CSV table of C-alpha atoms in Angstrom, one decimal:
chain,number,residue,atom,x,y,z
G,1,UNK,CA,-37.3,12.7,6.6
G,2,UNK,CA,-34.2,12.0,4.4
G,3,UNK,CA,-35.8,8.9,2.8
G,4,UNK,CA,-38.9,10.8,1.7
G,5,UNK,CA,-36.8,13.6,0.2
G,6,UNK,CA,-34.7,11.2,-1.8
G,7,UNK,CA,-37.7,9.4,-3.3
G,8,UNK,CA,-39.2,12.8,-4.4
G,9,UNK,CA,-35.9,13.8,-5.9
G,10,UNK,CA,-35.6,10.5,-7.9
G,11,UNK,CA,-39.2,10.8,-9.2
G,12,UNK,CA,-38.5,14.4,-10.3
G,13,UNK,CA,-35.3,13.4,-12.2
G,14,UNK,CA,-37.2,10.5,-14.0
G,15,UNK,CA,-40.0,12.9,-14.9
G,16,UNK,CA,-37.5,15.4,-16.4
G,17,UNK,CA,-35.7,12.7,-18.4
G,18,UNK,CA,-39.0,11.5,-19.9
G,19,UNK,CA,-39.9,15.1,-20.9
G,20,UNK,CA,-36.5,15.6,-22.6
G,21,UNK,CA,-36.9,12.3,-24.6
G,22,UNK,CA,-40.3,13.4,-25.8
G,23,UNK,CA,-39.0,16.8,-26.9
G,24,UNK,CA,-36.0,15.2,-28.8
G,25,UNK,CA,-38.3,12.8,-30.7
G,26,UNK,CA,-40.4,15.7,-31.9
G,27,UNK,CA,-37.4,17.4,-33.5
G,28,UNK,CA,-35.5,14.3,-35.0
G,29,UNK,CA,-36.5,11.3,-37.0
G,30,UNK,CA,-34.4,8.1,-37.4
G,31,UNK,CA,-33.3,7.3,-40.9
G,32,UNK,CA,-31.1,4.4,-42.1
G,33,UNK,CA,-27.6,5.4,-43.0
G,34,UNK,CA,-26.6,5.9,-46.7
G,35,UNK,CA,-30.2,6.0,-47.9
G,36,UNK,CA,-31.4,8.2,-50.8
G,37,UNK,CA,-34.9,9.5,-51.5
G,38,UNK,CA,-35.3,7.4,-54.6
G,39,UNK,CA,-33.2,4.3,-54.3
G,40,UNK,CA,-32.4,1.7,-51.6
G,41,UNK,CA,-29.6,-0.9,-51.7
G,42,UNK,CA,-30.7,-4.5,-52.2
G,43,UNK,CA,-29.0,-7.9,-52.0
G,44,UNK,CA,-26.0,-8.6,-54.3
G,45,UNK,CA,-25.7,-4.9,-55.1
G,46,UNK,CA,-29.0,-4.5,-56.8
G,47,UNK,CA,-30.7,-1.2,-56.6
G,48,UNK,CA,-34.4,-1.5,-55.7
G,49,UNK,CA,-36.6,1.5,-56.7
G,50,UNK,CA,-38.6,2.9,-53.8
G,51,UNK,CA,-42.1,4.3,-54.0
G,52,UNK,CA,-40.7,7.7,-55.1
G,53,UNK,CA,-39.0,6.3,-58.2
G,54,UNK,CA,-40.6,4.7,-61.2
G,55,UNK,CA,-40.1,0.9,-61.2
G,56,UNK,CA,-38.6,-0.9,-64.2
G,57,UNK,CA,-38.7,-4.7,-64.4
G,58,UNK,CA,-35.9,-5.9,-66.7
G,59,UNK,CA,-35.7,-9.6,-67.6
G,60,UNK,CA,-33.0,-11.3,-69.7
G,61,UNK,CA,-33.9,-14.7,-71.2
G,62,UNK,CA,-30.9,-16.7,-72.5
G,63,UNK,CA,-31.3,-19.5,-75.0
G,64,UNK,CA,-29.0,-21.8,-77.0
G,65,UNK,CA,-30.3,-23.2,-80.3
G,66,UNK,CA,-28.8,-26.0,-82.4
G,67,UNK,CA,-30.9,-27.2,-85.2
G,68,UNK,CA,-34.4,-28.0,-83.8
G,69,UNK,CA,-33.2,-28.1,-80.2
G,70,UNK,CA,-33.9,-25.0,-78.1
G,71,UNK,CA,-32.3,-24.9,-74.6
G,72,UNK,CA,-32.8,-22.4,-71.9
G,73,UNK,CA,-29.4,-21.6,-70.4
G,74,UNK,CA,-29.1,-21.7,-66.6
G,75,UNK,CA,-26.1,-20.3,-64.9
G,76,UNK,CA,-25.3,-17.7,-67.5
G,77,UNK,CA,-23.9,-14.4,-66.1
G,78,UNK,CA,-26.0,-11.3,-66.9
G,79,UNK,CA,-24.5,-7.9,-66.1
G,80,UNK,CA,-26.4,-4.6,-66.1
G,81,UNK,CA,-23.8,-1.9,-65.5
G,82,UNK,CA,-22.3,-3.1,-62.2
G,83,UNK,CA,-25.2,-5.4,-61.2
G,84,UNK,CA,-24.7,-9.1,-61.7
G,85,UNK,CA,-27.1,-12.0,-61.8
G,86,UNK,CA,-27.1,-15.7,-62.9
G,87,UNK,CA,-29.9,-17.0,-65.0
G,88,UNK,CA,-32.1,-19.5,-63.1
G,89,UNK,CA,-33.3,-22.9,-64.3
G,90,UNK,CA,-35.7,-21.2,-66.8
G,91,UNK,CA,-32.8,-19.2,-68.3
G,92,UNK,CA,-34.1,-15.9,-66.8
G,93,UNK,CA,-32.2,-13.2,-64.9
G,94,UNK,CA,-34.4,-10.4,-63.4
G,95,UNK,CA,-33.4,-6.8,-62.3
G,96,UNK,CA,-35.4,-4.0,-60.7
G,97,UNK,CA,-34.1,-0.7,-62.0
G,98,UNK,CA,-35.1,2.9,-62.7
G,99,UNK,CA,-35.5,4.0,-66.3
G,100,UNK,CA,-32.3,5.0,-68.0
G,101,UNK,CA,-29.4,3.9,-70.2
G,102,UNK,CA,-27.6,0.7,-69.2
G,103,UNK,CA,-24.9,-1.5,-70.7
G,104,UNK,CA,-26.2,-5.1,-70.7
G,105,UNK,CA,-23.9,-8.1,-71.3
G,106,UNK,CA,-24.3,-11.9,-71.2
G,107,UNK,CA,-21.4,-14.3,-70.8
G,108,UNK,CA,-20.7,-18.0,-70.0
G,109,UNK,CA,-18.6,-18.9,-67.0
G,110,UNK,CA,-17.3,-22.0,-68.7
G,111,UNK,CA,-16.7,-20.4,-72.1
G,112,UNK,CA,-19.4,-22.5,-73.8
G,113,UNK,CA,-20.7,-19.5,-75.8
G,114,UNK,CA,-19.3,-16.0,-76.6
G,115,UNK,CA,-19.9,-12.8,-74.7
G,116,UNK,CA,-22.6,-10.5,-76.0
G,117,UNK,CA,-22.9,-6.8,-75.0
G,118,UNK,CA,-25.0,-3.8,-75.9
G,119,UNK,CA,-26.2,-0.4,-74.6
G,120,UNK,CA,-29.9,-0.2,-74.1
G,121,UNK,CA,-32.3,2.6,-73.2
G,122,UNK,CA,-34.8,1.2,-70.7
G,123,UNK,CA,-38.2,2.8,-70.0
G,124,UNK,CA,-40.9,2.3,-67.4
G,125,UNK,CA,-42.9,-0.9,-67.0
G,126,UNK,CA,-41.4,-4.2,-68.0
G,127,UNK,CA,-38.8,-4.9,-70.7
G,128,UNK,CA,-37.9,-8.5,-71.8
G,129,UNK,CA,-34.7,-9.1,-73.7
G,130,UNK,CA,-34.3,-12.5,-75.4
G,131,UNK,CA,-30.7,-13.5,-76.3
G,132,UNK,CA,-30.5,-16.4,-78.7
G,133,UNK,CA,-27.2,-18.1,-79.3
G,134,UNK,CA,-27.8,-20.0,-82.5
G,135,UNK,CA,-25.0,-22.6,-83.0
G,136,UNK,CA,-23.8,-23.7,-86.4
G,137,UNK,CA,-21.2,-26.4,-87.0
G,138,UNK,CA,-19.5,-25.2,-90.2
G,139,UNK,CA,-17.9,-27.8,-92.3
G,140,UNK,CA,-14.1,-27.7,-92.8
G,141,UNK,CA,-13.2,-26.8,-96.4
G,142,UNK,CA,-9.4,-27.2,-96.2
G,143,UNK,CA,-6.8,-28.7,-93.8
G,144,UNK,CA,-3.0,-28.1,-93.6
G,145,UNK,CA,-1.2,-30.3,-91.1
G,146,UNK,CA,2.3,-29.7,-89.8
G,147,UNK,CA,3.9,-32.5,-87.6
G,148,UNK,CA,6.5,-31.8,-84.9
G,149,UNK,CA,7.8,-35.4,-84.3
G,150,UNK,CA,10.5,-34.2,-81.8
G,151,UNK,CA,7.9,-32.7,-79.5
G,152,UNK,CA,5.0,-35.1,-80.4
G,153,UNK,CA,2.7,-32.3,-81.5
G,154,UNK,CA,0.8,-31.1,-84.5
G,155,UNK,CA,-0.3,-27.8,-85.9
G,156,UNK,CA,-3.4,-27.7,-88.1
G,157,UNK,CA,-4.6,-24.8,-90.2
G,158,UNK,CA,-8.3,-25.2,-90.9
G,159,UNK,CA,-10.2,-23.2,-93.6
G,160,UNK,CA,-13.9,-22.8,-93.7
G,161,UNK,CA,-16.6,-20.7,-95.5
G,162,UNK,CA,-18.1,-17.9,-93.4
G,163,UNK,CA,-21.8,-18.0,-92.7
G,164,UNK,CA,-24.1,-15.3,-94.3
G,165,UNK,CA,-25.7,-14.1,-91.0
G,166,UNK,CA,-26.9,-10.7,-92.4
G,167,UNK,CA,-25.9,-7.1,-91.5
G,168,UNK,CA,-27.8,-6.9,-88.2
G,169,UNK,CA,-26.4,-10.0,-86.5
G,170,UNK,CA,-23.1,-10.8,-84.8
G,171,UNK,CA,-21.2,-14.1,-85.3
G,172,UNK,CA,-18.4,-15.6,-83.3
G,173,UNK,CA,-16.2,-18.6,-84.3
G,174,UNK,CA,-14.5,-20.9,-81.8
G,175,UNK,CA,-11.5,-23.1,-82.2
G,176,UNK,CA,-11.8,-26.1,-84.6
G,177,UNK,CA,-13.3,-29.3,-83.3
G,178,UNK,CA,-11.2,-32.0,-84.9
G,179,UNK,CA,-11.7,-35.7,-84.7
G,180,UNK,CA,-8.5,-37.6,-85.6
G,181,UNK,CA,-6.4,-40.7,-85.2
G,182,UNK,CA,-3.0,-40.3,-83.6
G,183,UNK,CA,0.3,-42.0,-84.3
G,184,UNK,CA,-0.9,-45.2,-82.5
G,185,UNK,CA,-4.1,-45.1,-84.5
G,186,UNK,CA,-6.2,-44.2,-81.4
G,187,UNK,CA,-9.3,-42.2,-82.0
G,188,UNK,CA,-9.1,-38.7,-80.4
G,189,UNK,CA,-11.0,-35.4,-80.4
G,190,UNK,CA,-9.5,-31.9,-80.1
G,191,UNK,CA,-12.2,-29.7,-78.6
G,192,UNK,CA,-11.9,-26.4,-76.7
G,193,UNK,CA,-8.1,-26.5,-77.0
G,194,UNK,CA,-7.7,-29.9,-75.4
G,195,UNK,CA,-7.4,-33.5,-76.6
G,196,UNK,CA,-9.9,-36.2,-75.3
G,197,UNK,CA,-10.2,-39.9,-75.7
G,198,UNK,CA,-13.0,-41.6,-77.7
G,199,UNK,CA,-14.8,-42.5,-74.4
G,200,UNK,CA,-15.1,-38.8,-73.6
G,201,UNK,CA,-16.1,-37.5,-77.0
G,202,UNK,CA,-19.9,-37.6,-76.4
G,203,UNK,CA,-19.7,-36.0,-73.0
G,204,UNK,CA,-17.4,-33.1,-73.7
G,205,UNK,CA,-18.9,-29.8,-75.0
G,206,UNK,CA,-17.0,-27.0,-76.5
G,207,UNK,CA,-15.5,-24.6,-74.0
G,208,UNK,CA,-12.9,-22.2,-75.2
G,209,UNK,CA,-12.0,-19.0,-77.1
G,210,UNK,CA,-14.3,-17.2,-79.5
G,211,UNK,CA,-13.3,-14.6,-82.0
G,212,UNK,CA,-15.5,-12.3,-84.2
G,213,UNK,CA,-16.3,-14.0,-87.5
G,214,UNK,CA,-15.8,-11.9,-90.6
G,215,UNK,CA,-18.7,-10.9,-93.0
G,216,UNK,CA,-19.5,-13.3,-95.8
G,217,UNK,CA,-17.7,-11.1,-98.3
G,218,UNK,CA,-14.5,-12.8,-97.1
G,219,UNK,CA,-13.9,-15.7,-99.4
G,220,UNK,CA,-12.6,-17.9,-96.5
G,221,UNK,CA,-11.6,-17.8,-92.9
G,222,UNK,CA,-9.0,-19.8,-91.1
G,223,UNK,CA,-8.4,-21.1,-87.6
G,224,UNK,CA,-5.3,-22.7,-86.1
G,225,UNK,CA,-5.3,-25.7,-83.8
G,226,UNK,CA,-2.2,-26.6,-81.8
G,227,UNK,CA,-2.6,-30.2,-80.8
G,228,UNK,CA,-0.4,-31.9,-78.2
G,229,UNK,CA,-0.4,-35.2,-80.1
G,230,UNK,CA,0.7,-36.6,-83.5
G,231,UNK,CA,-2.2,-36.4,-86.0
G,232,UNK,CA,-2.0,-39.1,-88.6
G,233,UNK,CA,-5.5,-38.8,-90.0
G,234,UNK,CA,-8.4,-36.4,-89.6
G,235,UNK,CA,-12.0,-37.5,-89.8
G,236,UNK,CA,-13.2,-34.5,-91.9
G,237,UNK,CA,-16.9,-35.5,-91.9
G,238,UNK,CA,-17.0,-35.3,-88.0
G,239,UNK,CA,-14.8,-32.2,-87.7
G,240,UNK,CA,-16.2,-28.6,-87.7
G,241,UNK,CA,-15.9,-25.0,-86.7
G,242,UNK,CA,-18.4,-24.0,-83.9
G,243,UNK,CA,-20.0,-20.7,-84.8
G,244,UNK,CA,-22.6,-18.8,-82.8
G,245,UNK,CA,-24.8,-16.2,-84.4
G,246,UNK,CA,-26.3,-14.0,-81.7
G,247,UNK,CA,-29.8,-12.6,-82.0
G,248,UNK,CA,-31.2,-10.1,-79.5
G,249,UNK,CA,-34.9,-9.2,-79.3
G,250,UNK,CA,-36.3,-6.5,-77.0
G,251,UNK,CA,-40.0,-6.4,-76.0
G,252,UNK,CA,-41.4,-3.6,-73.9
G,253,UNK,CA,-44.6,-4.0,-71.9
G,254,UNK,CA,-46.2,-0.9,-70.5
């Protein structure tokens, strides 16, 4: 008698629990925490538009141009407000956004080209922005060398003529690239703020500081190089000022 009563009681309890669970599911729905009706959080902080928000595909293509050589830049850092991406092997960084106003910037982790930044109004559909870093190697027009024999160093004031890049473009000049012979008549190159031997000259690219270049109305600009070596002679024909003129082109595709 007692065994039969216990079984019936257990079955009754299980039935009541099942009914309560069904009732609770009819009143509540499960939603992920911190979600919004229009945006969801993606990998690396990217905001991915949901079906309720218009989708904007924003692509940034980064190129470096020197003479006839056009190179897609991989590994460049592209920032759209607080979102970060690195360009792939095709020089492209892609973002999924909602239409609006964004600050876009492009920079080089190793300082091989200057940072570019601009505020853009982005609409629906797809927007491609092509950033061209056009490199010029401006000839040196004057050199003034001061030798510090006690410390074994040299200070070189280099003058050069600015480039007429027009009113709509921005130009940045780096430190002078100076090919020289030291006190022991060894061939050296000063590039990116450091001195390298002749065996490294063809392998080392510029990496350093860039400053805004003045308009062409200025008669002459000057840059100072502090070289930790005695400069006995400068090879002017191989020395130059690295200048990057930045061109930004925006194409909208609806």
